[in-house]
């Protein structure tokens, strides 16, 4: 294949894999891994399909406005100019803020973990904060809460979200509710290398997915019971003295007195409620495996760990994270080589608009109900957003990508919430079921058509030391503009130009880079990036303490106690499981969970033939014995039934599952014309939209996380003509 090869990186998911792009006669034809880049050992099928995404015929190429009411089957899209689109958006937002305050304007974006919004997300946040709205809905309660915000109540820091696993030096790697092979490929390649040099690997996952097959311990936990497993592991470690006593004494609040008892004793008694045999009954993990895994955690230190959304979509998400964080604290591995480390960052000016925050700002929606939840950090859960839109506290929405009705539970309620808005603008690459409800759609470039500045690639000190200015590989298609450009264009029209360098993105980048000493000219001359020599400092807490009220790691959280929550980590049966809902268990005896696909980022990419050919149909994975008991054979179309209704999928056998557990996939709606594979309506009887039959409630009382990964269901053969048309 001839043509120029251009150093770049793929920003389609959190991995941000270093890559080289082939551009032939002005056409982007291939993306390949770049082993010289610290995240470039491999790229996945989604990255390889990047050219197909760029040139896909269904891309949005022009701004359009709706001419029919929101409940019409046909929105009546009419092409408009960028000036008309942006002027209209600015006028509507200014008018809404003038009449009901800036808080009546909600903002949304896709998750930076699973989309290229990472190129612009800090700037989106700056726009939101400069505008004055506290209401930003970006799915954090479903993806991010457990890595970034919940750990603040234990560590005062985002562990493991920002204190990342030092996989190159770890003695033991613990992945919990996290499959890096689909979620963060650079972690997967580093883990394979670590295992090859002798590191131990513990994977906690209800499915034997990804690296679980290479693990020394694969703990097949019943969905939603992870806190019981963590408390049991901690119990075994305390009982055997398998913990870092010096760290516990010096850097946790173990020695504090609470109502006449030592925190350590309180923790030990809480954990003692979960001896391995009890935990086996709750979690399904054999007692001997729990003890063996606890031994490995101790003997193979330092421990590097990572968690993901497998833990964040449960009614007990926050306490589960607390339990795992406390377990991790006992290993004494925080901020030591081979543990979870805050790697040194290239100095830069922050641009996320934190300077606009003040106590005078109106509270975010949901703060009253969950004062320690996402609203405390000015994020709004999907559940709260829908409620606020329906009761007219939020009247307008500006959304940078994302597919709200497909990504949250209660899709039908989401549609009603979006219909009830006075004004809704969505920026996106493709039309979606969410975009169909917008008043204006703005066409967005793919990341391969736009420039982006990345300061640090996070994974390791080497990666964190790299600064790269990704070049556009090809010109934008049609009239598409990058999210970044849209933010700056909109900001100037909203009268916020002074905070956005009067719309000059280059000037903004120069400001961001200034403390690093690196110039845009340096970066343009070195498209593979500029490396800044940095040295990791470890055990930084020894100088500063932890950013918690006690300046220690909080095994007991007085903050949680003051708000009426359990101050010690605790386990509660998932609120939507067959055990907690015996009234539903006869009709819905199975536990329904869900997992990411190897081939698609969340609700995206089903239209891309290179990806869809590998996964042509929505699937539900089930144990062969559960299928046989229902007269289902592999490949049959089935209905997935919950108390909220039924959707369809094809049965796939997975003998590694507990027979009582099934795994489905969310995000199925889009057709693939090239392969003649159908789409599915997001609502109604022919739907394959899992979130149509999952609810956002009962949610986690602290965070509002939805119970999307452990709810009751049953599966039955679908007695109809082939619904897939294939
Ligand atoms: S894992 Fe795949 S989609 Fe994610 S950044 Fe790497 S190549 Fe892109």
XYZ file of C-alpha atoms and ligand atoms in Angstrom:
734
model
C 0.000 0.000 0.000
C 1.674 3.259 -1.114
C 1.143 6.769 0.187
C 2.344 8.847 3.102
C 2.401 7.456 6.586
C 1.530 9.990 9.218
C 2.173 9.541 12.948
C -1.096 9.884 14.807
C -3.157 8.310 17.559
C -6.614 6.818 17.632
C -8.876 8.609 20.107
C -11.965 6.435 19.639
C -11.675 5.044 23.167
C -9.719 5.523 26.390
C -6.745 3.581 25.048
C -5.664 6.391 22.669
C -3.483 3.959 20.778
C -0.441 5.353 19.034
C -0.707 4.688 15.318
C 0.493 5.479 11.849
C -2.024 6.452 9.218
C -1.596 5.787 5.532
C -2.872 8.589 3.325
C -2.830 7.938 -0.417
C -3.565 10.784 -2.852
C -5.464 12.663 -0.198
C -7.447 9.637 0.961
C -7.104 8.071 4.394
C -6.756 4.373 3.654
C -5.353 2.607 6.716
C -4.507 2.887 10.390
C -1.747 0.672 11.771
C -0.111 0.339 15.182
C 3.009 2.375 15.884
C 5.233 0.412 18.236
C 7.436 3.457 18.806
C 4.519 5.210 20.518
C 4.052 4.351 24.205
C 0.440 3.271 23.581
C 1.029 1.868 20.116
C 1.775 -1.826 20.562
C -1.520 -2.737 18.912
C -4.706 -1.260 17.584
C -8.087 -2.937 17.632
C -10.586 -3.680 14.886
C -12.418 -0.412 15.578
C -9.218 1.523 14.995
C -8.526 -0.465 11.836
C -12.008 0.469 10.618
C -11.282 4.192 11.057
C -11.180 4.933 7.290
C -14.584 3.314 6.900
C -15.942 5.501 9.688
C -14.502 8.626 8.048
C -15.967 7.888 4.617
C -19.214 6.291 5.706
C -22.073 7.385 3.428
C -24.427 8.147 6.293
C -22.184 10.789 7.882
C -23.888 14.096 8.629
C -22.343 16.686 6.333
C -24.396 19.857 6.873
C -26.206 21.572 9.724
C -29.926 20.818 9.621
C -32.972 22.026 11.512
C -36.205 20.287 12.310
C -39.340 21.602 10.590
C -41.847 19.156 12.065
C -42.855 18.750 15.724
C -40.805 16.406 17.906
C -43.491 13.732 17.968
C -43.658 13.515 14.164
C -42.316 10.364 12.582
C -40.454 12.604 10.114
C -38.468 15.473 11.657
C -38.538 17.246 8.286
C -34.839 18.091 8.397
C -33.925 21.170 6.410
C -30.357 22.138 5.592
C -29.214 25.448 7.073
C -25.966 27.403 7.174
C -23.559 27.262 10.086
C -24.283 30.921 10.771
C -28.001 30.268 11.046
C -27.412 27.185 13.189
C -25.001 28.823 15.618
C -26.924 32.096 15.800
C -30.110 30.189 16.586
C -28.414 28.103 19.263
C -26.861 31.160 20.895
C -30.114 33.132 20.812
C -32.079 30.284 22.357
C -29.544 29.661 25.115
C -29.186 33.343 25.988
C -32.975 33.718 26.101
C -33.388 30.607 28.267
C -30.699 31.764 30.704
C -32.232 35.240 30.871
C -35.666 33.921 31.784
C -34.866 30.914 34.000
C -31.163 31.171 34.840
C -28.250 29.375 33.167
C -29.068 26.229 35.142
C -32.135 25.647 32.956
C -29.719 24.838 30.124
C -28.366 21.323 30.414
C -25.258 20.164 28.596
C -24.315 16.664 27.619
C -21.494 14.835 25.928
C -20.541 11.302 25.105
C -18.195 9.595 27.515
C -14.515 10.393 26.900
C -13.768 6.749 27.728
C -15.631 5.487 24.693
C -15.545 8.253 22.137
C -13.346 10.891 20.568
C -14.944 13.644 22.666
C -11.757 13.261 24.708
C -10.217 15.614 22.119
C -12.470 18.412 23.342
C -14.055 17.392 26.621
C -12.096 19.830 28.798
C -13.118 22.633 26.482
C -16.740 21.485 26.593
C -16.525 21.655 30.369
C -15.004 25.128 30.149
C -17.931 26.250 28.001
C -20.451 24.821 30.457
C -18.779 26.450 33.434
C -18.280 29.804 31.697
C -21.939 29.776 30.646
C -22.874 29.211 34.276
C -24.776 25.947 34.160
C -24.013 23.282 36.772
C -25.899 20.655 34.805
C -23.611 18.415 32.735
C -24.880 14.946 31.884
C -22.048 12.750 30.597
C -22.960 9.290 31.926
C -20.511 9.573 34.823
C -22.761 7.541 37.118
C -22.495 4.674 34.606
C -18.881 5.059 33.571
C -16.345 6.953 35.641
C -17.909 7.306 39.093
C -16.038 4.323 40.478
C -12.666 5.324 39.051
C -12.695 9.075 39.530
C -15.205 10.352 42.085
C -16.249 7.612 44.530
C -12.578 6.989 45.508
C -12.377 10.574 46.758
C -14.276 9.343 49.830
C -11.516 6.830 50.584
C -8.292 8.204 49.135
C -9.103 11.863 48.468
C -7.827 11.070 44.975
C -8.986 9.306 41.837
C -7.599 5.823 42.346
C -7.421 4.016 39.908
C -8.713 6.612 37.401
C -5.786 9.008 37.766
C -3.479 6.944 39.971
C -3.033 4.413 37.219
C -1.784 0.847 37.517
C 1.979 0.687 36.980
C 1.670 -2.490 34.954
C 5.305 -2.522 33.872
C 6.444 -3.030 37.471
C 3.483 -4.725 39.152
C 3.918 -7.997 40.977
C 0.205 -8.635 40.968
C -2.439 -7.137 38.684
C -6.051 -7.016 39.821
C -8.721 -6.263 37.214
C -12.189 -6.010 38.663
C -15.216 -5.459 36.421
C -12.748 -4.482 33.724
C -11.825 -6.164 30.473
C -9.015 -4.103 28.926
C -9.087 -6.183 25.746
C -12.277 -4.338 24.804
C -12.046 -1.224 26.954
C -8.423 -0.057 26.918
C -6.182 -2.051 24.628
C -2.921 -0.502 25.833
C -3.618 -1.932 29.292
C -4.193 -5.354 27.736
C -0.894 -5.389 25.844
C 1.004 -4.235 28.948
C -0.693 -6.901 31.028
C 0.211 -9.665 28.592
C 3.836 -8.510 28.841
C 3.639 -8.365 32.638
C 2.232 -11.881 32.863
C 4.971 -13.104 30.524
C 7.621 -11.747 32.920
C 5.899 -13.462 35.844
C 3.386 -11.015 37.292
C 0.305 -12.619 38.825
C -3.089 -11.736 37.401
C -6.406 -11.772 39.241
C -9.556 -11.111 37.213
C -12.944 -10.662 38.855
C -15.663 -10.963 36.244
C -18.869 -12.992 35.855
C -17.670 -13.911 32.347
C -14.433 -15.552 31.376
C -13.694 -12.618 29.095
C -10.485 -11.197 27.687
C -7.492 -11.779 29.931
C -9.491 -13.919 32.377
C -8.231 -16.931 30.413
C -4.638 -15.971 31.298
C -5.396 -15.223 34.939
C -3.906 -17.031 37.926
C -7.259 -16.485 39.604
C -10.479 -15.885 37.725
C -13.168 -15.163 40.294
C -16.595 -15.665 38.717
C -18.618 -13.324 40.878
C -22.396 -13.154 40.716
C -23.244 -9.771 39.155
C -23.621 -7.049 41.774
C -22.157 -8.973 44.716
C -18.607 -7.655 44.329
C -18.694 -5.801 47.652
C -19.270 -9.078 49.514
C -16.284 -10.572 47.711
C -14.082 -7.569 48.514
C -15.086 -7.644 52.181
C -14.352 -11.355 52.298
C -10.918 -10.939 50.702
C -10.221 -8.191 53.240
C -11.367 -10.469 56.048
C -8.967 -13.192 54.949
C -6.134 -10.680 54.713
C -6.818 -9.276 58.175
C -7.217 -12.729 59.693
C -3.888 -13.927 58.293
C -2.024 -10.691 58.857
C -1.677 -10.308 55.103
C -1.710 -6.514 55.115
C 0.790 -3.690 55.260
C 0.622 -2.904 58.961
C 2.921 0.113 58.698
C 0.835 1.738 55.992
C -2.371 0.959 57.845
C -0.987 2.449 61.059
C 0.614 5.539 59.538
C -1.598 6.378 56.600
C -5.138 5.198 57.290
C -7.557 6.277 59.978
C -7.511 2.747 61.449
C -6.431 4.010 64.870
C -9.176 6.650 65.159
C -11.867 6.186 67.757
C -15.482 6.206 66.707
C -17.962 6.060 69.557
C -15.466 4.262 71.761
C -14.280 1.759 69.194
C -11.242 1.744 67.001
C -11.922 2.062 63.272
C -9.709 -0.972 62.650
C -11.817 -3.096 64.974
C -14.998 -1.856 63.362
C -13.616 -2.701 59.932
C -12.422 -6.105 61.060
C -15.837 -6.927 62.495
C -17.601 -5.721 59.361
C -15.360 -7.923 57.214
C -15.773 -10.832 59.622
C -19.417 -10.948 58.573
C -18.100 -12.288 55.273
C -15.902 -15.329 55.922
C -15.044 -17.102 52.684
C -17.804 -19.710 53.101
C -20.437 -16.999 53.547
C -19.056 -15.055 50.613
C -19.181 -18.219 48.505
C -22.889 -18.506 49.150
C -23.465 -14.840 48.235
C -21.080 -14.434 45.315
C -20.741 -17.903 43.873
C -16.934 -17.711 44.164
C -15.575 -20.861 45.847
C -14.233 -20.195 49.349
C -10.876 -21.769 48.517
C -10.481 -19.400 45.564
C -11.155 -16.410 47.784
C -8.444 -17.475 50.221
C -6.023 -18.258 47.410
C -6.599 -14.888 45.734
C -6.097 -13.074 49.046
C -2.810 -14.906 49.485
C -1.675 -13.884 46.008
C -2.615 -10.259 46.669
C -0.305 -10.351 49.671
C 2.545 -12.501 48.432
C 2.839 -11.026 44.936
C 2.813 -7.359 45.927
C 3.060 -4.643 44.732
C -0.520 -4.754 43.496
C -1.714 -2.625 40.584
C -5.466 -2.554 40.091
C -8.088 -1.195 37.764
C -11.863 -1.226 37.809
C -14.418 -0.164 35.222
C -18.099 0.042 34.515
C -18.686 -3.588 35.505
C -18.849 -2.182 39.030
C -20.474 1.144 38.276
C -23.864 0.066 36.973
C -25.333 -1.343 40.152
C -27.622 -0.218 42.939
C -24.692 -0.615 45.362
C -21.976 0.914 43.184
C -20.445 3.304 45.711
C -20.166 0.842 48.586
C -18.698 -1.710 46.192
C -16.018 0.772 45.190
C -15.419 1.623 48.849
C -14.958 -2.055 49.680
C -12.420 -2.551 46.894
C -10.601 0.683 47.711
C -10.256 -0.324 51.355
C -9.000 -3.734 50.278
C -6.463 -2.038 48.047
C -5.315 0.293 50.825
C -4.397 -2.738 52.915
C -1.907 -3.911 50.304
C 0.177 -0.773 50.911
C 0.750 -0.522 47.161
C -0.580 2.978 46.582
C 1.875 5.292 44.864
C 4.778 2.864 45.044
C 6.569 1.359 42.024
C 4.377 -1.401 40.630
C 1.291 -0.163 42.440
C -1.160 2.530 41.406
C 0.870 5.612 40.682
C 0.257 9.237 39.877
C 2.800 9.612 37.116
C 4.430 12.997 36.762
C 2.620 15.176 34.233
C 3.990 17.629 31.693
C 3.338 21.081 33.155
C 0.422 22.808 31.441
C -2.259 25.377 32.133
C -5.586 23.798 33.082
C -8.348 24.785 30.688
C -11.417 23.054 32.102
C -12.837 26.269 33.540
C -12.438 25.423 37.218
C -11.901 29.143 37.813
C -15.567 29.760 37.012
C -16.766 27.563 39.860
C -17.962 29.279 43.017
C -20.356 28.729 45.889
C -22.655 31.315 44.334
C -23.477 28.976 41.445
C -26.866 27.305 41.470
C -26.777 23.670 42.614
C -26.746 20.882 40.064
C -29.881 18.848 39.613
C -29.838 15.932 42.041
C -27.727 17.579 44.731
C -30.561 17.642 47.220
C -31.343 13.938 46.824
C -27.699 12.782 46.670
C -25.459 15.444 48.213
C -22.300 13.322 47.850
C -23.122 12.035 44.380
C -22.213 13.281 40.909
C -24.176 16.524 41.437
C -21.614 17.581 44.034
C -19.145 17.714 41.156
C -21.657 19.315 38.757
C -22.518 16.144 36.884
C -26.131 15.122 36.398
C -27.233 11.511 36.223
C -29.472 10.330 33.426
C -32.235 9.619 35.910
C -32.043 13.156 37.301
C -31.778 14.711 33.867
C -34.939 12.994 32.663
C -36.819 14.049 35.788
C -35.613 17.656 35.552
C -36.533 17.862 31.861
C -39.971 16.411 32.484
C -40.705 18.759 35.374
C -39.281 21.695 33.393
C -36.340 22.611 35.593
C -34.148 21.920 32.557
C -35.609 23.443 29.398
C -32.781 23.308 26.884
C -30.010 20.869 26.053
C -26.702 21.246 24.217
C -25.272 17.826 23.490
C -21.837 17.006 22.104
C -22.309 13.473 20.804
C -23.619 10.696 22.971
C -26.828 8.838 22.466
C -28.737 9.531 25.604
C -31.860 7.472 25.010
C -29.871 4.408 23.959
C -27.219 4.656 26.679
C -29.383 5.121 29.766
C -32.056 2.809 31.069
C -35.691 3.853 30.624
C -35.263 4.716 26.917
C -38.958 5.521 26.462
C -38.886 7.929 29.399
C -35.757 9.461 27.906
C -37.617 10.107 24.658
C -40.387 11.873 26.579
C -37.847 13.920 28.510
C -36.122 15.095 25.323
C -39.459 15.811 23.686
C -40.414 18.045 26.593
C -37.445 20.391 26.097
C -38.018 23.834 24.601
C -34.778 23.574 22.661
C -32.282 20.805 21.913
C -29.154 20.928 19.767
C -26.985 17.886 19.131
C -23.526 17.786 17.533
C -22.684 14.397 16.061
C -21.161 12.423 13.182
C -24.279 10.392 12.510
C -28.007 10.653 13.087
C -29.076 8.647 16.129
C -32.320 7.950 17.980
C -31.321 10.804 20.306
C -30.444 13.151 17.461
C -33.837 12.436 15.872
C -35.345 14.403 18.760
C -33.135 17.485 18.329
C -34.162 20.843 16.892
C -30.791 21.362 15.261
C -28.128 18.821 14.315
C -24.566 20.023 13.831
C -22.233 17.825 11.731
C -19.010 16.884 13.509
C -15.744 15.776 11.961
C -14.267 12.422 12.818
C -11.068 12.837 14.830
C -9.081 11.910 11.737
C -10.203 15.132 10.041
C -9.269 17.414 12.906
C -6.339 18.587 14.970
C -6.127 17.773 18.669
C -3.612 18.448 21.404
C -2.831 15.616 23.803
C -0.638 16.386 26.786
C 0.320 13.034 28.279
C -0.956 9.542 27.445
C -1.317 8.504 31.091
C -0.399 4.788 31.153
C 3.156 4.977 32.291
C 5.738 7.635 32.977
C 6.940 7.281 29.405
C 3.422 7.714 28.040
C 2.615 10.559 30.389
C 5.738 12.377 29.184
C 4.607 12.550 25.552
C 2.896 15.602 24.066
C 1.386 15.186 20.612
C -0.508 17.477 18.292
C -2.552 15.134 16.151
C -2.671 16.366 12.569
C -5.781 16.196 10.412
C -5.206 13.329 7.982
C -7.728 14.590 5.466
C -9.971 17.623 5.033
C -13.296 17.658 6.887
C -16.084 15.975 5.000
C -18.874 18.271 3.850
C -19.260 21.179 6.212
C -18.399 19.176 9.343
C -16.542 20.963 12.124
C -14.717 19.499 15.095
C -16.345 19.553 18.529
C -13.541 21.874 19.548
C -14.355 24.332 16.762
C -18.036 24.207 17.653
C -17.244 24.974 21.301
C -15.168 28.003 20.320
C -17.687 29.199 17.700
C -20.549 28.891 20.144
C -18.640 30.509 22.991
C -17.965 33.650 20.991
C -21.620 33.911 19.979
C -22.655 33.486 23.598
C -20.552 36.500 24.546
C -17.910 34.317 26.186
C -15.148 35.105 23.712
C -12.954 36.633 26.400
C -12.716 33.210 28.019
C -12.029 31.501 24.690
C -9.250 33.602 23.214
C -11.847 35.301 20.994
C -12.391 32.034 19.185
C -8.708 31.516 18.343
C -7.964 27.823 19.032
C -4.253 28.190 18.305
C -3.966 30.926 20.906
C -5.796 28.677 23.363
C -3.399 25.796 22.671
C -0.435 28.122 23.179
C -1.841 29.175 26.535
C -2.362 25.533 27.501
C 1.186 24.587 26.504
C 2.966 27.615 27.946
C 4.280 26.061 31.195
C 5.706 23.095 29.272
C 8.048 25.214 27.180
C 6.813 23.335 24.105
C 5.508 25.383 21.196
C 2.970 24.547 18.524
C 5.815 24.896 16.046
C 7.755 22.172 17.916
C 4.731 19.908 17.764
C 3.989 20.571 14.112
C 7.608 19.788 13.253
C 7.356 16.558 15.248
C 4.007 14.952 14.475
C 4.981 11.840 16.458
C 5.115 14.078 19.522
C 7.655 15.679 21.810
C 8.898 13.866 24.892
C 9.596 15.762 28.080
C 12.041 14.096 30.484
C 10.134 13.529 33.711
C 10.875 11.430 36.761
C 8.191 9.740 38.793
C 7.965 10.732 42.431
C 6.505 8.041 44.659
C 4.723 8.127 48.040
C 3.797 11.761 47.549
C 1.338 11.407 50.417
C 4.306 11.353 52.782
C 4.792 15.062 52.068
C 1.213 16.199 51.710
C -1.009 13.603 53.359
C -4.172 12.505 51.579
C -6.787 15.009 50.434
C -9.430 13.621 52.784
C -10.800 15.364 55.873
C -8.480 13.268 58.082
C -5.546 13.540 55.634
C -5.418 9.740 55.837
C -6.931 6.961 53.752
C -10.421 6.735 55.224
C -11.364 3.155 56.064
C -14.190 4.789 57.985
C -15.712 7.812 56.250
C -17.102 10.430 58.588
C -18.296 12.282 55.492
C -20.533 9.372 54.523
C -21.700 9.020 58.125
C -22.610 12.718 58.335
C -24.941 12.248 55.379
C -26.606 9.175 56.773
C -24.726 6.591 54.731
C -22.798 3.585 55.984
C -19.348 4.896 56.942
C -17.710 1.476 56.601
C -17.853 -0.357 53.305
C -20.864 -2.604 53.202
C -22.665 -5.082 50.984
C -26.293 -4.953 50.060
C -27.944 -7.478 47.765
C -28.596 -5.826 44.360
C -32.042 -4.267 44.588
C -33.240 -5.850 41.357
C -31.941 -9.410 41.717
C -34.000 -12.600 42.046
C -32.885 -12.780 45.708
C -34.004 -9.270 46.639
C -37.175 -9.550 44.550
C -38.613 -12.992 45.323
C -41.938 -11.652 44.092
C -40.424 -11.510 40.608
C -38.103 -14.509 40.797
C -40.585 -17.145 39.587
C -41.377 -15.248 36.440
C -37.858 -13.833 35.977
C -35.425 -16.324 37.495
C -32.258 -15.242 35.649
C -29.818 -12.418 36.355
C -29.375 -10.119 33.392
C -26.071 -8.325 32.988
C -24.358 -6.719 30.031
C -20.864 -6.180 28.692
C -18.996 -4.168 26.117
C -18.538 -5.523 22.618
C -15.139 -6.045 21.049
C -16.459 -4.606 17.809
C -18.376 -1.463 18.724
C -17.926 1.491 21.050
C -21.146 1.422 23.086
C -24.107 2.411 20.855
C -21.903 3.319 17.858
C -20.523 1.600 14.764
C -23.188 -0.999 13.848
C -23.356 0.691 10.423
C -19.664 -0.016 9.733
C -19.436 -3.151 7.592
C -15.880 -4.071 8.667
C -17.142 -4.307 12.242
C -20.706 -5.485 11.767
C -19.615 -8.491 9.716
C -17.949 -9.856 12.857
C -21.031 -9.275 14.992
C -24.055 -9.145 12.714
C -26.782 -9.520 15.357
C -27.574 -8.444 18.901
C -26.600 -11.314 21.151
C -27.475 -12.676 24.523
C -24.910 -15.021 26.029
C -26.278 -17.848 28.122
C -25.151 -21.136 29.576
C -26.059 -24.133 27.377
C -27.985 -25.739 30.248
C -30.104 -22.624 30.766
C -30.780 -22.596 27.042
C -31.621 -26.302 26.900
C -34.097 -25.897 29.760
C -35.930 -23.365 27.599
C -35.760 -25.224 24.301
C -33.235 -22.778 22.872
C -30.392 -23.809 20.600
C -27.334 -21.737 19.753
C -28.132 -19.037 17.209
C -31.870 -19.014 17.872
C -33.645 -15.685 18.038
C -34.979 -15.228 21.536
C -36.869 -12.688 23.573
C -35.183 -11.202 26.568
C -37.959 -10.522 29.022
C -37.854 -8.213 32.033
C -40.670 -6.660 34.075
C -40.353 -3.637 31.765
C -40.955 -5.583 28.527
C -39.196 -7.665 25.922
C -36.480 -7.137 23.355
C -34.908 -9.555 20.939
C -31.462 -11.022 20.450
C -29.737 -14.123 19.163
C -28.722 -16.751 21.690
C -25.001 -17.379 21.960
C -23.794 -20.167 24.224
C -21.148 -19.373 26.802
C -20.329 -22.359 29.017
C -18.186 -20.146 31.295
C -21.261 -18.396 32.668
C -23.162 -19.340 35.773
C -26.324 -20.985 34.378
C -28.405 -18.384 36.198
C -26.651 -15.438 34.561
C -27.103 -14.083 31.055
C -25.164 -11.308 29.330
C -26.703 -9.034 26.728
C -25.442 -5.998 24.800
C -26.804 -2.481 24.676
C -26.677 -0.107 21.734
C -28.414 -2.057 18.974
C -30.475 0.137 16.667
C -28.539 0.895 13.507
C -28.692 -0.892 10.130
C -25.663 -1.762 8.021
C -26.781 -1.079 4.463
C -23.598 -2.445 2.907
C -24.158 -5.877 4.408
C -27.939 -5.739 4.164
C -28.182 -6.153 7.925
C -31.156 -4.564 9.587
C -31.573 -1.880 12.171
C -33.961 -2.241 15.076
C -36.447 0.308 16.364
C -35.300 1.900 19.618
C -38.799 1.496 21.045
C -41.642 -0.937 20.549
C -42.152 -4.663 20.132
C -39.470 -5.288 17.496
C -36.782 -3.488 19.426
C -33.343 -4.888 20.301
C -32.598 -1.921 22.580
C -31.618 -3.448 25.915
C -32.121 -0.145 27.727
C -35.755 -0.166 26.696
C -36.303 -2.978 29.221
C -33.882 -1.817 31.915
C -34.696 0.872 34.420
C -32.505 3.586 35.892
C -34.007 2.894 39.313
C -33.715 1.727 42.034
C -30.367 3.455 41.817
C -27.398 3.700 44.149
C -28.461 6.003 47.010
C -25.098 7.775 46.996
C -24.329 8.121 43.294
C -27.574 7.439 41.439
C -25.826 4.684 39.436
C -28.407 2.606 37.585
C -28.856 -1.136 38.091
C -28.097 -2.022 34.467
C -25.844 -4.999 35.220
C -27.828 -7.085 37.669
C -31.566 -7.285 37.170
C -34.150 -10.014 36.841
C -35.013 -11.484 33.464
C -35.940 -14.593 31.556
C -35.182 -15.739 28.033
C -37.602 -17.515 25.723
C -37.566 -18.712 22.120
C -38.928 -16.118 19.737
C -41.730 -17.820 17.837
C -41.952 -15.612 14.785
C -40.500 -15.171 11.338
C -36.798 -14.465 11.403
C -36.796 -11.002 12.960
C -33.340 -10.180 11.761
C -34.205 -10.636 8.126
C -31.034 -12.636 7.685
S -8.434 0.294 21.434
Fe -9.133 0.531 19.317
S -10.717 2.128 19.373
Fe -9.536 2.271 21.281
S -7.985 3.800 20.850
Fe -7.072 1.768 20.412
S -7.422 1.447 18.224
Fe -8.763 3.129 18.862
